[in-house]
Amino acid sequence: MLFAAMMSCSKEKQDERGVVSGLATDSQGIPLVGARVVVDNSIFFNANLTTTTDGAGKYSLKIPTGSWYAFALYEKTYHGKKYSFYLHPDSEEGFGGEGAVRNFKWQLTGEKAYPLSGFYGGLVTIDNHPGFNPNAEDIEFTFTPQEKLIDGSEGTTIVRKAQDGHQLKDLPIGRYRVTARYNANPLTLRKWNTDNAFEASLVFDFEPQIAGQCDNCFKIEYNR
């Protein structure tokens, strides 16, 4: 009996090795079903293992000896468009064949965890209409949510300037009405690279992907 118990304990310890597991949730702690977990080899290119979270938001994946990082991605459809998001891990550290526990959380803003770069939020780029050349860094944009954000949470009004004159980074994905002012004077706006009329405000959704440009972004053209 003692021998059997020792064998059982040894087997459990052996089974725990070489496994990466965890839980994926949204910002409210609700489990995310069907999130894709990618365990990527940090040395060999295009060497990875994948799985998806179950009905309780959990996953478990056997891994061989090696050097690994774990990532998780979640897809969500919003106003007929499918968006893809990296989830934030509770640890940025890599791990070896001993396995690890990595939990993931969906957050709409903030810097992505190493070894990724960039931000979890969306990107708005701005450009002037030909013939109108203000100091773009001084234009104040106001983004007012028109409904709940993509994760179902309540949004807040965001007032921001593009410090580089070109980009407004890390906005939570949602549907917004945007207005702009320059030296206290209102500007008119339209979607960039269109023949739409310029208007005092613009309601927009982020584009999940613009080939060769960016993911989860939108581009605005401004005028007097």
Coordinates of C-alpha atoms in Angstrom, one line a residue:
M1 CA 0.0 0.0 0.0
L2 CA 2.8 2.4 0.9
F3 CA 4.6 1.5 -2.3
A4 CA 1.4 2.2 -4.3
A5 CA 1.0 5.6 -2.6
M6 CA 4.6 6.5 -3.4
M7 CA 4.1 5.5 -7.0
S8 CA 0.9 7.6 -7.3
C9 CA 2.6 10.6 -5.7
S10 CA 5.6 10.2 -8.1
K11 CA 3.2 10.0 -11.1
E12 CA 1.3 13.1 -10.1
K13 CA 4.6 15.1 -9.8
Q14 CA 5.7 13.7 -13.2
D15 CA 2.3 14.7 -14.7
E16 CA 2.6 18.3 -13.4
R17 CA 5.9 18.8 -15.2
G18 CA 5.8 19.9 -18.8
V19 CA 2.4 21.5 -18.6
V20 CA 1.4 25.1 -19.0
S21 CA -2.1 26.0 -17.8
G22 CA -4.2 28.8 -16.6
L23 CA -7.3 30.9 -16.9
A24 CA -8.4 33.7 -19.3
T25 CA -10.9 36.4 -18.1
D26 CA -12.2 39.7 -19.1
S27 CA -11.7 42.9 -17.1
Q28 CA -14.6 41.9 -14.8
G29 CA -13.1 38.5 -14.1
I30 CA -15.6 36.7 -16.3
P31 CA -14.1 33.6 -18.0
L32 CA -13.3 34.0 -21.7
V33 CA -14.4 30.9 -23.7
G34 CA -12.6 30.1 -26.9
A35 CA -9.5 32.3 -26.3
R36 CA -6.6 31.0 -28.3
V37 CA -3.4 30.2 -26.3
V38 CA -0.1 30.1 -28.2
V39 CA 3.0 28.7 -26.5
D40 CA 5.8 29.9 -28.7
N41 CA 9.4 28.7 -28.7
S42 CA 11.7 31.7 -28.0
I43 CA 14.7 30.1 -29.9
F44 CA 13.3 28.4 -33.0
F45 CA 11.2 30.3 -35.5
N46 CA 7.7 29.2 -36.2
A47 CA 7.8 26.5 -33.5
N48 CA 4.7 26.8 -31.4
L49 CA 1.8 24.9 -29.8
T50 CA -1.8 26.1 -29.5
T51 CA -5.0 25.3 -27.7
T52 CA -8.2 27.2 -26.7
T53 CA -9.8 27.9 -23.4
D54 CA -12.8 25.7 -22.4
G55 CA -16.2 26.6 -21.1
A56 CA -14.7 27.8 -17.8
G57 CA -12.0 29.9 -19.5
K58 CA -9.3 27.4 -18.6
Y59 CA -6.6 25.7 -20.7
S60 CA -3.9 23.1 -20.3
L61 CA -1.2 22.2 -22.8
K62 CA 1.7 19.7 -22.7
I63 CA 5.0 21.1 -23.8
P64 CA 8.3 19.4 -24.5
T65 CA 11.7 20.6 -23.2
G66 CA 12.6 24.0 -24.6
S67 CA 12.4 27.7 -24.0
W68 CA 8.9 29.1 -24.2
Y69 CA 6.6 32.2 -23.9
A70 CA 2.8 32.0 -23.6
F71 CA 0.4 34.3 -25.4
A72 CA -3.3 34.5 -25.6
L73 CA -5.6 36.1 -28.2
Y74 CA -9.3 36.7 -28.1
E75 CA -11.6 37.6 -31.0
K76 CA -14.8 39.6 -30.6
T77 CA -17.3 40.9 -33.2
Y78 CA -18.5 44.4 -32.7
H79 CA -20.8 46.2 -35.1
G80 CA -20.2 43.5 -37.7
K81 CA -16.4 43.7 -37.6
K82 CA -14.2 41.0 -36.0
Y83 CA -11.4 42.3 -33.8
S84 CA -8.5 40.4 -32.4
F85 CA -6.8 41.2 -29.1
Y86 CA -3.7 40.0 -27.2
L87 CA -4.6 39.3 -23.6
H88 CA -2.4 40.5 -20.7
P89 CA -0.4 37.8 -18.9
D90 CA 0.0 37.7 -15.1
S91 CA 3.7 37.1 -15.7
E92 CA 6.0 38.2 -18.6
E93 CA 8.6 35.6 -17.8
G94 CA 9.5 32.8 -20.1
F95 CA 9.7 29.2 -18.9
G96 CA 11.2 25.8 -19.8
G97 CA 10.2 22.3 -20.0
E98 CA 9.1 22.3 -16.3
G99 CA 5.9 24.1 -17.4
A100 CA 4.2 27.1 -15.8
V101 CA 0.9 28.7 -14.8
R102 CA 0.0 31.7 -17.0
N103 CA -3.3 33.5 -16.5
F104 CA -4.5 36.1 -18.9
K105 CA -6.8 39.1 -18.7
W106 CA -8.4 41.2 -21.4
Q107 CA -7.6 44.8 -20.9
L108 CA -8.5 47.5 -23.4
T109 CA -5.6 49.8 -22.8
G110 CA -2.0 49.8 -21.6
E111 CA 1.4 48.6 -22.9
K112 CA 1.6 45.1 -24.1
A113 CA 3.6 42.7 -22.0
Y114 CA 7.1 41.7 -23.1
P115 CA 8.1 40.3 -25.6
L116 CA 5.3 42.1 -27.5
S117 CA 5.4 45.8 -28.2
G118 CA 2.8 48.5 -28.7
F119 CA -0.5 49.0 -26.9
Y120 CA -3.7 47.0 -26.3
G121 CA -5.9 50.0 -27.3
G122 CA -6.7 51.3 -30.7
L123 CA -4.8 53.8 -32.7
V124 CA -6.2 57.0 -34.3
T125 CA -4.0 58.7 -36.9
I126 CA -4.7 62.3 -38.0
D127 CA -3.8 64.2 -41.2
N128 CA -4.5 67.7 -42.5
H129 CA -6.6 68.6 -45.6
P130 CA -4.3 70.1 -48.2
G131 CA -4.1 73.8 -47.8
F132 CA -4.8 73.8 -44.1
N133 CA -1.6 73.5 -42.0
P134 CA -2.0 74.2 -38.3
N135 CA 0.4 73.0 -35.6
A136 CA -1.2 69.5 -35.3
E137 CA 0.3 69.0 -31.8
D138 CA -2.1 71.7 -30.6
I139 CA -5.3 70.2 -31.9
E140 CA -7.5 68.9 -29.1
F141 CA -9.6 65.9 -29.9
T142 CA -12.6 64.8 -27.8
F143 CA -13.8 61.2 -28.1
T144 CA -17.3 60.6 -26.7
P145 CA -18.5 56.9 -26.4
Q146 CA -21.8 56.3 -28.2
E147 CA -22.5 53.1 -26.4
K148 CA -20.7 50.4 -24.3
L149 CA -17.2 49.5 -25.3
I150 CA -16.3 46.3 -27.1
D151 CA -15.9 44.3 -23.8
G152 CA -19.3 45.5 -22.5
S153 CA -17.9 48.0 -20.1
E154 CA -19.0 51.7 -19.9
G155 CA -16.7 54.1 -21.7
T156 CA -15.7 57.6 -20.6
T157 CA -15.1 60.7 -22.6
I158 CA -11.4 61.1 -23.7
V159 CA -9.8 64.4 -24.4
R160 CA -6.4 64.2 -26.0
K161 CA -3.8 65.9 -28.2
A162 CA -1.4 64.0 -30.6
Q163 CA 2.0 64.8 -29.1
D164 CA 3.8 63.9 -32.3
G165 CA 1.1 65.6 -34.5
H166 CA 0.2 62.3 -36.1
Q167 CA -1.1 59.7 -33.7
L168 CA -3.4 59.3 -30.8
K169 CA -2.5 56.0 -29.1
D170 CA -4.1 53.4 -26.9
L171 CA -7.8 54.3 -27.0
P172 CA -10.2 51.6 -25.8
I173 CA -12.0 50.0 -28.7
G174 CA -15.6 51.3 -29.0
R175 CA -17.8 53.4 -31.1
Y176 CA -17.1 57.1 -30.7
R177 CA -18.2 60.6 -31.8
V178 CA -15.1 62.7 -32.2
T179 CA -14.8 66.5 -32.4
A180 CA -11.7 68.7 -32.7
R181 CA -10.7 72.2 -31.7
Y182 CA -7.7 74.3 -32.7
N183 CA -6.9 77.5 -30.7
A184 CA -10.5 77.3 -29.3
N185 CA -11.9 77.1 -32.8
P186 CA -13.8 74.0 -33.9
L187 CA -12.5 72.0 -36.9
T188 CA -14.3 69.9 -39.3
L189 CA -13.6 66.2 -39.8
R190 CA -14.0 63.3 -42.2
K191 CA -12.7 59.8 -42.7
W192 CA -9.3 60.0 -44.3
N193 CA -8.9 59.2 -48.0
T194 CA -12.6 59.6 -48.8
D195 CA -14.8 62.1 -50.6
N196 CA -17.1 62.5 -47.7
A197 CA -18.2 66.0 -46.7
F198 CA -16.4 67.5 -43.7
E199 CA -18.6 67.7 -40.6
A200 CA -18.5 69.2 -37.2
S201 CA -18.3 65.7 -35.7
L202 CA -17.6 62.2 -36.9
V203 CA -19.0 58.9 -35.6
F204 CA -16.6 56.0 -36.2
D205 CA -15.6 52.4 -35.5
F206 CA -12.0 51.3 -35.5
E207 CA -11.0 49.2 -38.4
P208 CA -9.8 45.7 -37.3
Q209 CA -7.1 45.6 -39.9
I210 CA -5.9 48.0 -42.6
A211 CA -3.5 46.1 -44.9
G212 CA 0.1 47.3 -44.6
Q213 CA -0.8 50.0 -42.0
C214 CA -2.2 48.9 -38.7
D215 CA -4.6 46.8 -36.7
N216 CA -7.5 48.3 -34.7
C217 CA -7.1 51.8 -36.1
F218 CA -8.9 54.7 -37.7
K219 CA -7.6 57.6 -39.7
I220 CA -9.1 61.1 -39.6
E221 CA -8.7 64.1 -41.9
Y222 CA -9.2 67.5 -40.4
N223 CA -10.0 70.9 -42.0
R224 CA -11.1 74.4 -41.0

